[in-house]
């Protein structure tokens, strides 16, 4: 039954990724954490998240210019993950995960967007990156706050998708390094993560098929409602 549950989680997470272009690790961690610790769930995500994010990163038109613009943000993500490893905050990871999921769900439902002036991006980017890395190192979720931050900038659609892919790729690789150092990323975990790639890709294919057959706004609303509900449930479990 455990393997069936994990397979269904990755199919659903891949479906969300296929429809919206993001959300695979967020949905997978949120659901898997109902049965296991967040960082144990994160170990299963390394291969599916890496493959899908590298594809998203490579598909865009302006990789090097985006790296030049956001390199300090990306390096700060790595520093944040390292900081989380040093803190060893596993005891309160469930609460942080619940707050992150509920906050992201509320942010998506309200449609509120940050506005960050260009003159503030020099310091706001690294600060956001460090916070994202810290969040990833504690919960395995690396969408907050980097996704809302990048959405607040003057990026066109293709650049935004590629910049998100870059941030998620860097976060995944940094998290893999941290888990390896802590002994949570080993041969058995790597094999299970590789197997999880199959349902993830199947879900992505299904999501891409659904994208043209249902209103994306409706799907996103359901997605954020589900994250809010999972976040509240996670908080109820740990409080």
mmCIF file of N, CA and C in Angstrom, residues 150-204:
data_model
loop_
_atom_site.group_PDB
_atom_site.id
_atom_site.type_symbol
_atom_site.label_atom_id
_atom_site.label_comp_id
_atom_site.label_asym_id
_atom_site.label_seq_id
_atom_site.Cartn_x
_atom_site.Cartn_y
_atom_site.Cartn_z
ATOM 1 N N UNK A 150 10.380 36.211 -7.792
ATOM 2 C CA UNK A 150 10.643 36.270 -9.233
ATOM 3 C C UNK A 150 9.418 36.754 -10.001
ATOM 4 N N UNK A 151 8.226 36.400 -9.526
ATOM 5 C CA UNK A 151 7.006 36.868 -10.174
ATOM 6 C C UNK A 151 6.805 38.362 -10.000
ATOM 7 N N UNK A 152 7.494 38.965 -9.029
ATOM 8 C CA UNK A 152 7.360 40.395 -8.777
ATOM 9 C C UNK A 152 8.286 41.242 -9.644
ATOM 10 N N UNK A 153 9.139 40.605 -10.432
ATOM 11 C CA UNK A 153 10.124 41.343 -11.216
ATOM 12 C C UNK A 153 9.627 41.587 -12.634
ATOM 13 N N UNK A 154 10.415 42.356 -13.366
ATOM 14 C CA UNK A 154 10.045 42.746 -14.732
ATOM 15 C C UNK A 154 10.512 41.695 -15.740
ATOM 16 N N UNK A 155 10.039 40.468 -15.575
ATOM 17 C CA UNK A 155 10.431 39.371 -16.456
ATOM 18 C C UNK A 155 9.274 39.020 -17.381
ATOM 19 N N UNK A 156 9.602 38.735 -18.647
ATOM 20 C CA UNK A 156 8.535 38.238 -19.508
ATOM 21 C C UNK A 156 8.278 36.764 -19.178
ATOM 22 N N UNK A 157 7.249 36.201 -19.801
ATOM 23 C CA UNK A 157 6.796 34.858 -19.423
ATOM 24 C C UNK A 157 7.892 33.812 -19.566
ATOM 25 N N UNK A 158 8.612 33.816 -20.701
ATOM 26 C CA UNK A 158 9.640 32.804 -20.932
ATOM 27 C C UNK A 158 10.792 32.945 -19.946
ATOM 28 N N UNK A 159 11.210 34.181 -19.688
ATOM 29 C CA UNK A 159 12.300 34.406 -18.737
ATOM 30 C C UNK A 159 11.884 33.997 -17.324
ATOM 31 N N UNK A 160 10.629 34.266 -16.969
ATOM 32 C CA UNK A 160 10.147 33.890 -15.637
ATOM 33 C C UNK A 160 10.173 32.376 -15.465
ATOM 34 N N UNK A 161 9.669 31.650 -16.450
ATOM 35 C CA UNK A 161 9.654 30.185 -16.370
ATOM 36 C C UNK A 161 11.077 29.644 -16.255
ATOM 37 N N UNK A 162 12.006 30.231 -17.030
ATOM 38 C CA UNK A 162 13.389 29.755 -16.987
ATOM 39 C C UNK A 162 14.067 30.123 -15.667
ATOM 40 N N UNK A 163 13.779 31.323 -15.160
ATOM 41 C CA UNK A 163 14.364 31.733 -13.878
ATOM 42 C C UNK A 163 13.851 30.843 -12.743
ATOM 43 N N UNK A 164 12.567 30.493 -12.775
ATOM 44 C CA UNK A 164 12.033 29.565 -11.782
ATOM 45 C C UNK A 164 12.709 28.199 -11.899
ATOM 46 N N UNK A 165 12.898 27.734 -13.137
ATOM 47 C CA UNK A 165 13.599 26.473 -13.342
ATOM 48 C C UNK A 165 15.012 26.508 -12.786
ATOM 49 N N UNK A 166 15.696 27.635 -12.957
ATOM 50 C CA UNK A 166 17.052 27.783 -12.425
ATOM 51 C C UNK A 166 17.045 27.710 -10.895
ATOM 52 N N UNK A 167 16.127 28.443 -10.274
ATOM 53 C CA UNK A 167 16.064 28.452 -8.816
ATOM 54 C C UNK A 167 15.724 27.067 -8.271
ATOM 55 N N UNK A 168 14.781 26.379 -8.900
ATOM 56 C CA UNK A 168 14.394 25.056 -8.429
ATOM 57 C C UNK A 168 15.509 24.039 -8.643
ATOM 58 N N UNK A 169 16.254 24.177 -9.759
ATOM 59 C CA UNK A 169 17.371 23.265 -10.019
ATOM 60 C C UNK A 169 18.466 23.449 -8.985
ATOM 61 N N UNK A 170 18.836 24.697 -8.740
ATOM 62 C CA UNK A 170 19.870 24.985 -7.740
ATOM 63 C C UNK A 170 19.425 24.491 -6.366
ATOM 64 N N UNK A 171 18.155 24.753 -6.019
ATOM 65 C CA UNK A 171 17.662 24.299 -4.729
ATOM 66 C C UNK A 171 17.685 22.789 -4.600
ATOM 67 N N UNK A 172 17.302 22.091 -5.646
ATOM 68 C CA UNK A 172 17.296 20.621 -5.617
ATOM 69 C C UNK A 172 18.697 20.064 -5.447
ATOM 70 N N UNK A 173 19.662 20.597 -6.208
ATOM 71 C CA UNK A 173 21.033 20.094 -6.122
ATOM 72 C C UNK A 173 21.657 20.403 -4.757
ATOM 73 N N UNK A 174 21.381 21.592 -4.235
ATOM 74 C CA UNK A 174 21.898 21.930 -2.908
ATOM 75 C C UNK A 174 21.279 21.022 -1.843
ATOM 76 N N UNK A 175 19.985 20.754 -1.980
ATOM 77 C CA UNK A 175 19.313 19.864 -1.032
ATOM 78 C C UNK A 175 19.868 18.450 -1.127
ATOM 79 N N UNK A 176 20.144 17.986 -2.357
ATOM 80 C CA UNK A 176 20.740 16.654 -2.526
ATOM 81 C C UNK A 176 22.098 16.574 -1.828
ATOM 82 N N UNK A 177 22.897 17.624 -1.958
ATOM 83 C CA UNK A 177 24.187 17.649 -1.278
ATOM 84 C C UNK A 177 24.037 17.599 0.232
ATOM 85 N N UNK A 178 23.076 18.372 0.764
ATOM 86 C CA UNK A 178 22.854 18.378 2.205
ATOM 87 C C UNK A 178 22.391 17.013 2.696
ATOM 88 N N UNK A 179 21.453 16.393 1.970
ATOM 89 C CA UNK A 179 20.947 15.078 2.376
ATOM 90 C C UNK A 179 22.044 14.019 2.309
ATOM 91 N N UNK A 180 22.935 14.137 1.310
ATOM 92 C CA UNK A 180 24.052 13.192 1.209
ATOM 93 C C UNK A 180 24.961 13.302 2.417
ATOM 94 N N UNK A 181 25.269 14.523 2.813
ATOM 95 C CA UNK A 181 26.148 14.729 3.969
ATOM 96 C C UNK A 181 25.517 14.228 5.258
ATOM 97 N N UNK A 182 24.183 14.256 5.321
ATOM 98 C CA UNK A 182 23.487 13.794 6.525
ATOM 99 C C UNK A 182 23.144 12.315 6.464
ATOM 100 N N UNK A 183 23.528 11.641 5.356
ATOM 101 C CA UNK A 183 23.283 10.209 5.235
ATOM 102 C C UNK A 183 21.881 9.833 4.816
ATOM 103 N N UNK A 184 21.067 10.832 4.407
ATOM 104 C CA UNK A 184 19.691 10.550 3.987
ATOM 105 C C UNK A 184 19.581 10.285 2.492
ATOM 106 N N UNK A 185 20.654 10.546 1.745
ATOM 107 C CA UNK A 185 20.664 10.309 0.296
ATOM 108 C C UNK A 185 21.723 9.240 0.037
ATOM 109 N N UNK A 186 21.266 7.996 -0.116
ATOM 110 C CA UNK A 186 22.156 6.855 -0.286
ATOM 111 C C UNK A 186 21.636 6.014 -1.447
ATOM 112 N N UNK A 187 22.213 4.846 -1.637
ATOM 113 C CA UNK A 187 21.867 4.038 -2.809
ATOM 114 C C UNK A 187 20.386 3.677 -2.832
ATOM 115 N N UNK A 188 19.853 3.257 -1.689
ATOM 116 C CA UNK A 188 18.436 2.871 -1.645
ATOM 117 C C UNK A 188 17.530 4.065 -1.942
ATOM 118 N N UNK A 189 17.854 5.229 -1.348
ATOM 119 C CA UNK A 189 17.055 6.434 -1.573
ATOM 120 C C UNK A 189 17.153 6.883 -3.024
ATOM 121 N N UNK A 190 18.356 6.778 -3.587
ATOM 122 C CA UNK A 190 18.538 7.165 -4.990
ATOM 123 C C UNK A 190 17.733 6.258 -5.915
ATOM 124 N N UNK A 191 17.714 4.963 -5.620
ATOM 125 C CA UNK A 191 16.939 4.039 -6.441
ATOM 126 C C UNK A 191 15.449 4.318 -6.364
ATOM 127 N N UNK A 192 14.962 4.579 -5.155
ATOM 128 C CA UNK A 192 13.540 4.899 -4.993
ATOM 129 C C UNK A 192 13.194 6.205 -5.700
ATOM 130 N N UNK A 193 14.106 7.171 -5.627
ATOM 131 C CA UNK A 193 13.878 8.457 -6.291
ATOM 132 C C UNK A 193 13.859 8.296 -7.807
ATOM 133 N N UNK A 194 14.734 7.426 -8.332
ATOM 134 C CA UNK A 194 14.755 7.168 -9.771
ATOM 135 C C UNK A 194 13.445 6.522 -10.224
ATOM 136 N N UNK A 195 12.937 5.582 -9.429
ATOM 137 C CA UNK A 195 11.659 4.951 -9.767
ATOM 138 C C UNK A 195 10.515 5.960 -9.735
ATOM 139 N N UNK A 196 10.609 6.948 -8.837
ATOM 140 C CA UNK A 196 9.550 7.961 -8.733
ATOM 141 C C UNK A 196 9.485 8.852 -9.965
ATOM 142 N N UNK A 197 10.549 8.844 -10.768
ATOM 143 C CA UNK A 197 10.545 9.636 -11.999
ATOM 144 C C UNK A 197 9.469 9.153 -12.972
ATOM 145 N N UNK A 198 9.203 7.848 -12.989
ATOM 146 C CA UNK A 198 8.249 7.286 -13.960
ATOM 147 C C UNK A 198 6.830 7.828 -13.744
ATOM 148 N N UNK A 199 6.257 7.723 -12.529
ATOM 149 C CA UNK A 199 4.923 8.301 -12.343
ATOM 150 C C UNK A 199 4.914 9.825 -12.469
ATOM 151 N N UNK A 200 6.036 10.472 -12.134
ATOM 152 C CA UNK A 200 6.107 11.932 -12.276
ATOM 153 C C UNK A 200 5.976 12.344 -13.736
ATOM 154 N N UNK A 201 6.700 11.654 -14.630
ATOM 155 C CA UNK A 201 6.625 11.970 -16.058
ATOM 156 C C UNK A 201 5.259 11.610 -16.631
ATOM 157 N N UNK A 202 4.678 10.509 -16.146
ATOM 158 C CA UNK A 202 3.327 10.150 -16.596
ATOM 159 C C UNK A 202 2.321 11.223 -16.190
ATOM 160 N N UNK A 203 2.464 11.714 -14.961
ATOM 161 C CA UNK A 203 1.586 12.783 -14.505
ATOM 162 C C UNK A 203 1.783 14.064 -15.289
ATOM 163 N N UNK A 204 3.035 14.391 -15.626
ATOM 164 C CA UNK A 204 3.304 15.585 -16.431
ATOM 165 C C UNK A 204 2.659 15.471 -17.808
#
